[in-house]
Short mmCIF file of C-alpha atoms in Angstrom, two decimals:
data_model
loop_
_atom_site.label_atom_id
_atom_site.label_comp_id
_atom_site.label_asym_id
_atom_site.label_seq_id
_atom_site.Cartn_x
_atom_site.Cartn_y
_atom_site.Cartn_z
CA UNK A 1 0.02 0.02 -0.02
CA UNK A 2 1.39 3.41 -0.96
CA UNK A 3 1.09 6.01 1.72
CA UNK A 4 1.09 9.61 0.70
CA UNK A 5 2.29 12.56 2.81
CA UNK A 6 -1.41 13.71 2.80
CA UNK A 7 -2.31 10.47 4.59
CA UNK A 8 0.31 11.16 7.25
CA UNK A 9 -0.67 14.90 7.57
CA UNK A 10 -4.22 13.87 8.37
CA UNK A 11 -3.24 10.98 10.64
CA UNK A 12 -3.74 10.58 14.46
CA UNK A 13 -0.43 10.39 16.41
CA UNK A 14 -0.19 7.24 18.52
CA UNK A 15 2.59 5.86 20.75
CA UNK A 16 2.44 2.20 21.78
CA UNK A 17 4.83 0.62 24.23
CA UNK A 18 4.16 -3.18 23.67
CA UNK A 19 5.78 -4.42 26.85
CA UNK A 20 6.05 -8.06 27.83
CA UNK A 21 3.83 -7.52 30.90
CA UNK A 22 1.70 -4.53 29.77
CA UNK A 23 0.79 -2.70 26.61
CA UNK A 24 0.54 1.10 26.84
CA UNK A 25 -1.15 3.40 24.37
CA UNK A 26 -0.88 7.20 24.26
CA UNK A 27 -3.09 8.99 21.79
CA UNK A 28 -5.33 12.10 21.67
CA UNK A 29 -8.65 12.03 23.55
CA UNK A 30 -10.95 10.01 21.32
CA UNK A 31 -13.82 12.49 21.88
CA UNK A 32 -11.89 15.31 20.07
CA UNK A 33 -8.88 13.69 18.39
CA UNK A 34 -6.91 16.90 18.71
CA UNK A 35 -3.47 15.95 17.45
CA UNK A 36 -1.46 18.23 19.63
CA UNK A 37 -2.75 17.02 23.04
CA UNK A 38 -2.24 13.50 24.43
CA UNK A 39 -5.18 12.04 26.27
CA UNK A 40 -5.04 9.85 29.30
CA UNK A 41 -2.91 6.75 28.34
CA UNK A 42 -4.41 3.36 28.22
CA UNK A 43 -2.74 0.31 29.93
CA UNK A 44 -3.83 -3.31 29.34
CA UNK A 45 -2.14 -6.52 30.30
CA UNK A 46 -0.16 -8.21 27.46
CA UNK A 47 -2.23 -11.26 28.08
CA UNK A 48 -3.65 -13.66 25.48
CA UNK A 49 -3.52 -17.08 24.02
CA UNK A 50 -3.01 -18.50 20.54
CA UNK A 51 -5.31 -21.29 19.52
CA UNK A 52 -8.91 -21.98 18.38
CA UNK A 53 -11.51 -19.66 19.90
CA UNK A 54 -14.20 -21.63 21.76
CA UNK A 55 -16.87 -18.90 21.59
CA UNK A 56 -19.53 -20.81 19.62
CA UNK A 57 -22.48 -19.13 18.04
CA UNK A 58 -22.57 -16.94 14.87
CA UNK A 59 -19.73 -14.84 13.71
CA UNK A 60 -21.31 -11.75 15.16
CA UNK A 61 -21.42 -13.33 18.61
CA UNK A 62 -17.59 -13.59 18.78
CA UNK A 63 -16.32 -10.86 21.08
CA UNK A 64 -13.93 -8.10 19.68
CA UNK A 65 -11.05 -9.58 21.65
CA UNK A 66 -10.59 -12.53 19.21
CA UNK A 67 -8.32 -11.95 16.18
CA UNK A 68 -7.08 -13.76 13.21
CA UNK A 69 -3.41 -13.01 12.50
CA UNK A 70 -2.45 -14.76 9.34
CA UNK A 71 -3.15 -18.50 9.99
CA UNK A 72 -3.44 -18.09 13.75
CA UNK A 73 -6.39 -17.17 15.96
CA UNK A 74 -5.45 -15.17 19.15
CA UNK A 75 -7.72 -14.39 22.04
CA UNK A 76 -6.72 -11.35 24.08
CA UNK A 77 -8.11 -11.67 27.55
CA UNK A 78 -7.04 -9.85 30.77
CA UNK A 79 -8.79 -12.55 32.79
CA UNK A 80 -6.67 -15.40 31.71
CA UNK A 81 -5.05 -17.05 34.78
CA UNK A 82 -2.08 -18.57 32.91
CA UNK A 83 -1.72 -16.66 29.53
CA UNK A 84 0.72 -17.51 26.79
CA UNK A 85 4.36 -16.55 27.82
CA UNK A 86 5.45 -13.26 26.36
CA UNK A 87 9.08 -13.57 27.38
CA UNK A 88 11.50 -14.19 24.52
CA UNK A 89 12.77 -12.35 21.56
CA UNK A 90 10.02 -13.70 19.29
CA UNK A 91 7.18 -11.92 21.20
CA UNK A 92 7.74 -8.46 19.64
CA UNK A 93 6.95 -9.84 16.14
CA UNK A 94 4.49 -12.63 17.02
CA UNK A 95 0.80 -13.06 16.16
CA UNK A 96 0.08 -12.71 19.87
CA UNK A 97 1.83 -9.29 19.97
CA UNK A 98 0.02 -8.11 16.93
CA UNK A 99 -3.39 -9.11 18.47
CA UNK A 100 -2.57 -7.51 21.80
CA UNK A 101 -1.50 -4.23 20.16
CA UNK A 102 -4.56 -4.00 17.82
CA UNK A 103 -6.83 -4.80 20.85
CA UNK A 104 -5.15 -2.01 22.79
CA UNK A 105 -5.88 0.34 19.85
CA UNK A 106 -9.42 -0.83 19.93
CA UNK A 107 -9.73 -0.18 23.69
CA UNK A 108 -8.28 3.28 23.09
CA UNK A 109 -11.04 4.10 20.69
CA UNK A 110 -8.86 4.15 17.62
CA UNK A 111 -10.74 1.70 15.35
CA UNK A 112 -12.59 2.76 12.27
CA UNK A 113 -15.09 4.35 12.05
CA UNK A 114 -14.21 6.20 15.30
CA UNK A 115 -10.85 7.34 13.82
CA UNK A 116 -12.99 9.06 11.10
CA UNK A 117 -10.96 7.60 8.21
CA UNK A 118 -7.73 9.50 9.23
CA UNK A 119 -5.52 6.43 9.96
CA UNK A 120 -2.86 6.20 12.61
CA UNK A 121 0.77 7.60 12.64
CA UNK A 122 2.28 5.01 14.92
CA UNK A 123 5.63 4.93 16.88
CA UNK A 124 6.67 1.79 18.79
CA UNK A 125 9.92 0.72 20.31
CA UNK A 126 12.47 -1.98 20.85
CA UNK A 127 14.72 -2.59 23.83
CA UNK A 128 18.16 -1.04 23.58
CA UNK A 129 19.93 -4.45 22.96
CA UNK A 130 17.56 -5.21 20.11
CA UNK A 131 17.57 -1.83 18.49
CA UNK A 132 21.33 -1.83 18.35
CA UNK A 133 23.27 -4.83 17.18
CA UNK A 134 26.59 -3.60 18.52
CA UNK A 135 28.09 -0.46 19.89
CA UNK A 136 26.29 2.36 18.03
CA UNK A 137 25.21 0.14 15.05
CA UNK A 138 21.57 -0.13 14.41
CA UNK A 139 20.15 -3.66 14.04
CA UNK A 140 18.45 -3.02 10.70
CA UNK A 141 17.03 -6.53 10.46
CA UNK A 142 15.33 -6.30 13.85
CA UNK A 143 14.07 -2.83 13.20
CA UNK A 144 12.72 -3.60 9.75
CA UNK A 145 10.90 -6.77 11.14
CA UNK A 146 9.26 -4.70 13.84
CA UNK A 147 8.40 -1.86 11.41
CA UNK A 148 6.65 -4.22 8.96
CA UNK A 149 5.07 -6.29 11.78
CA UNK A 150 1.75 -4.42 11.97
CA UNK A 151 1.33 -4.41 8.26
CA UNK A 152 0.96 -8.29 8.45
CA UNK A 153 -2.52 -9.75 8.16
CA UNK A 154 -4.76 -9.07 11.26
CA UNK A 155 -8.54 -9.01 11.46
CA UNK A 156 -11.19 -9.30 14.08
CA UNK A 157 -12.86 -12.62 13.97
CA UNK A 158 -16.35 -11.06 14.32
CA UNK A 159 -15.67 -9.00 11.25
CA UNK A 160 -15.83 -5.55 12.89
CA UNK A 161 -13.39 -2.84 11.64
CA UNK A 162 -9.99 -2.47 13.21
CA UNK A 163 -7.45 0.40 13.42
CA UNK A 164 -5.75 1.48 10.13
CA UNK A 165 -2.07 2.28 10.41
CA UNK A 166 -0.79 4.62 7.67
CA UNK A 167 2.85 5.12 8.96
CA UNK A 168 4.97 3.31 11.47
CA UNK A 169 8.51 3.66 12.75
CA UNK A 170 10.44 2.05 15.59
CA UNK A 171 12.58 3.87 18.28
CA UNK A 172 14.76 2.72 21.25
CA UNK A 173 12.51 2.45 24.19
CA UNK A 174 14.37 4.09 27.10
CA UNK A 175 15.14 7.33 25.12
CA UNK A 176 11.43 7.76 24.69
CA UNK A 177 10.94 8.11 28.51
CA UNK A 178 13.54 10.92 28.54
CA UNK A 179 11.80 12.67 25.58
CA UNK A 180 8.51 12.53 27.47
CA UNK A 181 10.11 13.94 30.66
CA UNK A 182 11.74 16.76 28.61
CA UNK A 183 8.60 17.78 26.87
CA UNK A 184 6.33 17.61 29.88
CA UNK A 185 8.64 19.29 32.37
CA UNK A 186 10.10 21.68 29.72
CA UNK A 187 13.42 20.92 31.51
CA UNK A 188 15.90 19.16 29.27
CA UNK A 189 18.37 18.94 32.15
CA UNK A 190 22.16 19.23 31.82
CA UNK A 191 24.67 17.74 29.53
CA UNK A 192 24.42 14.15 30.83
CA UNK A 193 21.20 12.21 31.61
CA UNK A 194 20.57 8.48 32.32
CA UNK A 195 17.42 6.38 32.08
CA UNK A 196 16.72 3.10 33.87
CA UNK A 197 13.75 1.64 32.05
CA UNK A 198 12.41 -1.31 34.06
CA UNK A 199 10.12 -3.30 31.85
CA UNK A 200 8.61 -6.78 32.16
CA UNK A 201 11.40 -8.90 30.83
CA UNK A 202 14.28 -6.46 30.53
CA UNK A 203 15.74 -3.35 32.02
CA UNK A 204 17.37 -0.72 29.65
CA UNK A 205 20.13 1.36 31.19
CA UNK A 206 20.92 4.19 28.80
CA UNK A 207 23.31 7.10 29.21
CA UNK A 208 22.77 10.14 26.81
CA UNK A 209 24.55 13.37 26.27
CA UNK A 210 23.09 16.56 24.99
CA UNK A 211 24.96 18.56 22.33
CA UNK A 212 24.35 20.95 19.46
CA UNK A 213 23.05 18.07 17.32
CA UNK A 214 20.54 16.91 19.96
CA UNK A 215 20.73 13.85 22.11
CA UNK A 216 23.39 11.23 21.52
CA UNK A 217 23.58 7.81 23.29
CA UNK A 218 26.79 6.85 24.94
CA UNK A 219 26.82 3.35 23.72
CA UNK A 220 29.95 2.28 25.69
CA UNK A 221 27.87 2.86 28.89
CA UNK A 222 24.45 1.66 27.87
CA UNK A 223 23.00 -1.81 27.92
CA UNK A 224 19.92 -4.07 28.39
CA UNK A 225 19.92 -6.10 31.60
CA UNK A 226 17.90 -9.37 31.62
CA UNK A 227 16.40 -8.50 35.01
CA UNK A 228 13.05 -6.83 35.43
CA UNK A 229 9.50 -7.19 36.87
CA UNK A 230 8.98 -10.74 35.61
CA UNK A 231 12.15 -11.56 37.54
CA UNK A 232 10.25 -10.68 40.75
CA UNK A 233 7.56 -13.09 39.63
CA UNK A 234 10.23 -15.80 39.35
CA UNK A 235 11.54 -15.02 42.83
CA UNK A 236 8.09 -15.27 44.33
CA UNK A 237 7.29 -18.58 42.53
CA UNK A 238 10.54 -20.12 43.87
CA UNK A 239 9.01 -19.67 47.36
CA UNK A 240 5.43 -20.50 46.39
CA UNK A 241 5.46 -22.96 43.47
CA UNK A 242 2.34 -22.82 41.31
CA UNK A 243 1.67 -19.07 42.03
CA UNK A 244 -0.01 -17.76 38.82
CA UNK A 245 1.20 -14.77 36.94
CA UNK A 246 -2.14 -13.04 37.69
CA UNK A 247 -1.61 -13.70 41.44
CA UNK A 248 1.89 -12.27 41.25
CA UNK A 249 0.62 -9.15 39.47
CA UNK A 250 -2.16 -8.71 42.03
CA UNK A 251 0.18 -9.13 44.94
CA UNK A 252 2.69 -6.63 43.55
CA UNK A 253 -0.04 -4.03 42.76
CA UNK A 254 -1.39 -4.29 46.32
CA UNK A 255 2.07 -3.99 47.86
CA UNK A 256 3.08 -1.02 45.70
CA UNK A 257 0.04 0.99 46.78
CA UNK A 258 -0.83 -0.40 50.26
CA UNK A 259 2.38 -2.09 51.48
CA UNK A 260 0.40 -5.20 51.94
CA UNK A 261 -0.26 -8.21 49.70
CA UNK A 262 -3.01 -10.81 50.12
CA UNK A 263 -3.45 -13.70 47.71
CA UNK A 264 -5.76 -16.66 47.73
CA UNK A 265 -3.89 -19.98 48.02
CA UNK A 266 -5.68 -23.25 48.46
CA UNK A 267 -9.05 -21.43 49.08
CA UNK A 268 -7.50 -19.32 51.88
CA UNK A 269 -6.25 -15.62 51.89
CA UNK A 270 -2.69 -15.50 52.76
CA UNK A 271 -0.58 -12.46 53.62
CA UNK A 272 2.62 -12.67 51.45
CA UNK A 273 3.75 -9.06 52.08
CA UNK A 274 7.11 -10.25 53.44
CA UNK A 275 7.72 -12.32 50.38
CA UNK A 276 6.85 -9.48 48.00
CA UNK A 277 9.14 -7.11 49.89
CA UNK A 278 11.99 -9.64 49.83
CA UNK A 279 11.48 -10.27 46.19
CA UNK A 280 11.48 -6.60 45.25
CA UNK A 281 14.54 -5.91 47.38
CA UNK A 282 16.46 -8.91 45.78
CA UNK A 283 15.63 -7.92 42.23
CA UNK A 284 15.98 -4.15 42.80
CA UNK A 285 19.48 -4.76 44.24
CA UNK A 286 20.53 -6.66 41.22
CA UNK A 287 19.29 -3.95 38.74
CA UNK A 288 20.78 -1.22 40.97
CA UNK A 289 24.24 -2.90 40.91
CA UNK A 290 24.10 -3.31 37.18
CA UNK A 291 23.15 0.36 36.61
CA UNK A 292 25.56 1.70 39.14
CA UNK A 293 28.52 -0.28 37.62
CA UNK A 294 27.64 0.87 34.06
CA UNK A 295 27.08 4.48 34.86
CA UNK A 296 30.06 4.80 37.22
CA UNK A 297 32.36 3.55 34.58
CA UNK A 298 31.42 6.51 32.40
CA UNK A 299 33.14 9.03 34.66
CA UNK A 300 30.50 11.60 33.54
CA UNK A 301 28.86 14.24 35.68
CA UNK A 302 25.36 12.90 35.36
CA UNK A 303 22.77 15.61 36.12
CA UNK A 304 19.64 13.46 35.96
CA UNK A 305 18.91 9.78 36.49
CA UNK A 306 15.40 8.89 35.57
CA UNK A 307 13.55 5.63 36.39
CA UNK A 308 10.76 4.72 34.02
CA UNK A 309 8.81 1.67 32.92
CA UNK A 310 6.12 -0.59 34.31
CA UNK A 311 8.48 -1.68 37.07
CA UNK A 312 9.52 1.85 38.24
CA UNK A 313 6.99 2.35 40.92
CA UNK A 314 7.49 -1.14 42.46
CA UNK A 315 11.27 -1.38 42.13
CA UNK A 316 12.49 2.22 41.97
CA UNK A 317 13.01 2.58 45.73
CA UNK A 318 14.87 -0.63 45.94
CA UNK A 319 17.62 0.30 43.38
CA UNK A 320 19.83 1.85 46.03
CA UNK A 321 21.12 4.53 43.64
CA UNK A 322 21.47 8.00 45.02
CA UNK A 323 19.60 10.79 43.34
CA UNK A 324 17.29 8.78 41.10
CA UNK A 325 13.95 10.35 40.02
CA UNK A 326 10.89 8.43 39.12
CA UNK A 327 9.24 10.01 36.04
CA UNK A 328 5.64 11.05 36.13
CA UNK A 329 3.33 8.04 35.43
CA UNK A 330 6.42 5.87 34.71
CA UNK A 331 4.65 2.94 33.16
CA UNK A 332 3.40 5.03 30.32
CA UNK A 333 6.41 7.25 29.89
CA UNK A 334 7.70 5.42 26.77
CA UNK A 335 4.24 5.53 25.11
CA UNK A 336 4.06 9.23 25.78
CA UNK A 337 7.53 9.72 24.27
CA UNK A 338 6.49 7.75 21.26
CA UNK A 339 3.33 9.86 20.99
CA UNK A 340 5.43 13.06 20.88
CA UNK A 341 7.66 11.56 18.13
CA UNK A 342 4.61 10.68 16.08
CA UNK A 343 3.24 14.18 16.61
CA UNK A 344 6.51 15.67 15.45
CA UNK A 345 6.39 13.50 12.30
CA UNK A 346 2.96 14.84 11.40
CA UNK A 347 4.05 18.38 12.07
CA UNK A 348 7.06 17.94 9.79
CA UNK A 349 4.92 16.63 6.91
CA UNK A 350 2.37 19.44 7.32
CA UNK A 351 5.20 22.06 7.32
CA UNK A 352 6.50 20.69 4.04
CA UNK A 353 2.94 20.79 2.57
CA UNK A 354 2.81 24.51 3.48
CA UNK A 355 6.25 25.32 2.10
#
């Protein structure tokens, strides 16, 4: 399909952070679709299962959460107790990922006809280690695969319309959180800034420097660590075998907001607050050591260390790194940064049209 600049100039800017644990969407308020102002971001669990849908009835009875992606049928369901595993390099370009992202766009009110025929200008991301193949070298194969991913066949099984993407690009995830912070606080900080982006499967630790050409990543002191929120789940399951992913998520949510965690085990409510605290402390200490070691080696006068990502609220205070700042609404920071990039792309195209 050929996309014209007119399509892009009329498009709706959308940022999607398709995390292993949660998928976040930042777009304009669906009621007005003003392209300059982001609405309240949407967050849904990255939870679904590939396989035949057992809905029965006529096609129109199938709920909008069931998708056909090529030859596979995927059901997206936040209520699944043991959903399909999202950890692994294959997830970001899988049928499950495609269904979850299109369902998130549906939940955000971006399907046709609600989008009024304008299409979406979409920005998504990849973890640092997948965006860059080696020090400073983009992994073009990974980036291209992700860029083309949402152009692959996808349809809702009940036949209802889905979102239409007219343009899509891929960015490194952690840098997007810094971009969101800079835009929203109107404070770009000093010369050196670092971002610790704690996701579901991985944590990006990225050091950037600001110069006359914009922001440049210090690749020698940036990396992706294989420790993040799902590592906390693993730690908890070592102590309580058979604890479901949903139970882990519920316990962590309770503890983060109330400092207490109750889960139902063998038909009884049990207080596992101590286990949750121990799990967060253990994983937080590992991430903190990894980040401290990497950033200390840079010998740079770092003005700002931001903590972002879905794991920031739960793990941020356990990092044991002096002077860190948790960004506003950290779990949606990357999606908001992607939104601003999509908005800028639309503005650039419109400016060329007026020239």
